[in-house]
Amino acid sequence: DQQVKQNSPSLSVQEGRISILNCDYTNSMFDYFLWYKKYPAEGPTFLISISSIKDKNEDGRFTVFLNKSAKHLSLHIVPSQPGDSAVYFCAASLDYNTDKLIFGTGTRLQVFP
Amino acid sequence: DAGVTQSPTHLIKTRGQQVTLRCSPKSGHDTVSWYQQALGQGPQFIFQYYEEEERQRGNFPDRFSGHQFPNYSSELNVNALLLGDSALYLCASSLDLNRAGANVLTFGAGSRLTVL
């Protein structure tokens, strides 16, 4: 039972354009959502997060949008850079105070010149 | 500042054997979690250790056990290995007292286990 779904296994975007990565979830009790980025041979690194009481959080080039009614969140990267090429994981938790995260299967982003 | 370090990076075992994976958390962190990442999947939570006790556990059988030492380092043990245990095992650390950054885990690069 996949509670967090990333239906696009890959995405290819030209440098300078916007990258939009999508994530859907099924459990309405999720309280906190995060995006992690993973380069080959490295562990995932935290990118940005959003609480369920908000609908948008922005950090530099990265913005996460949350639509609770649709159980959907998205990560926008503007402008995209070649160094953004990585696998992006969406994750959710039931409690702000837990390290138990439920991850999606990831989306591989490739940013080409 | 050293991040999360894991050892070994790669190992090969046969079915039925036992394996121990090791993790040193990021300096200043006191909580360690373990995740299993199968090929093509996202990381899946195994368990979390804090103050040398298992605080939370995911949906994994008792063959998976762990330990946390007084210096906050941790071990993951898997007994009676199955082919399906082949995966990347990720260790993550966090600081329990700093819940303003809750869920913001620092991951190691992982230990890749192959079971033949």
Tab-separated table of N, CA and C in Angstrom, chain A residues 2 89 103-106, chain B residues 36-38 40-44:
chain	number	residue	atom	x	y	z
A	2	GLN	N	0.959	1.897	-1.156
A	2	GLN	CA	1.841	3.036	-1.312
A	2	GLN	C	1.099	4.281	-0.848
A	89	PHE	N	12.936	12.824	-3.830
A	89	PHE	CA	11.979	12.023	-3.075
A	89	PHE	C	11.039	12.938	-2.300
A	103	PHE	N	8.330	7.578	2.364
A	103	PHE	CA	8.864	8.128	1.133
A	103	PHE	C	8.101	7.643	-0.091
A	104	GLY	N	8.080	8.479	-1.115
A	104	GLY	CA	7.656	8.050	-2.432
A	104	GLY	C	8.797	7.324	-3.132
A	105	THR	N	8.554	6.911	-4.378
A	105	THR	CA	9.547	6.113	-5.104
A	105	THR	C	10.564	6.976	-5.840
A	106	GLY	N	10.368	8.282	-5.841
A	106	GLY	CA	11.351	9.176	-6.415
A	106	GLY	C	11.091	9.545	-7.866
B	36	GLN	N	15.572	1.068	4.809
B	36	GLN	CA	15.924	0.126	3.747
B	36	GLN	C	15.423	0.679	2.421
B	37	GLN	N	16.302	0.748	1.438
B	37	GLN	CA	15.896	1.200	0.118
B	37	GLN	C	16.142	0.108	-0.907
B	38	ALA	N	15.082	-0.551	-1.314
B	38	ALA	CA	15.180	-1.559	-2.358
B	38	ALA	C	15.310	-0.867	-3.707
B	40	GLY	N	14.787	0.777	-7.036
B	40	GLY	CA	13.630	1.404	-7.648
B	40	GLY	C	12.561	1.881	-6.679
B	41	GLN	N	12.857	1.778	-5.402
B	41	GLN	CA	11.884	2.184	-4.377
B	41	GLN	C	12.432	3.340	-3.546
B	42	GLY	N	11.543	3.950	-2.771
B	42	GLY	CA	11.987	4.953	-1.824
B	42	GLY	C	12.443	4.289	-0.536
B	43	PRO	N	13.176	5.009	0.288
B	43	PRO	CA	13.592	4.447	1.579
B	43	PRO	C	12.377	4.071	2.441
B	44	GLN	N	12.508	2.959	3.147
B	44	GLN	CA	11.440	2.475	4.016
B	44	GLN	C	11.960	2.398	5.451
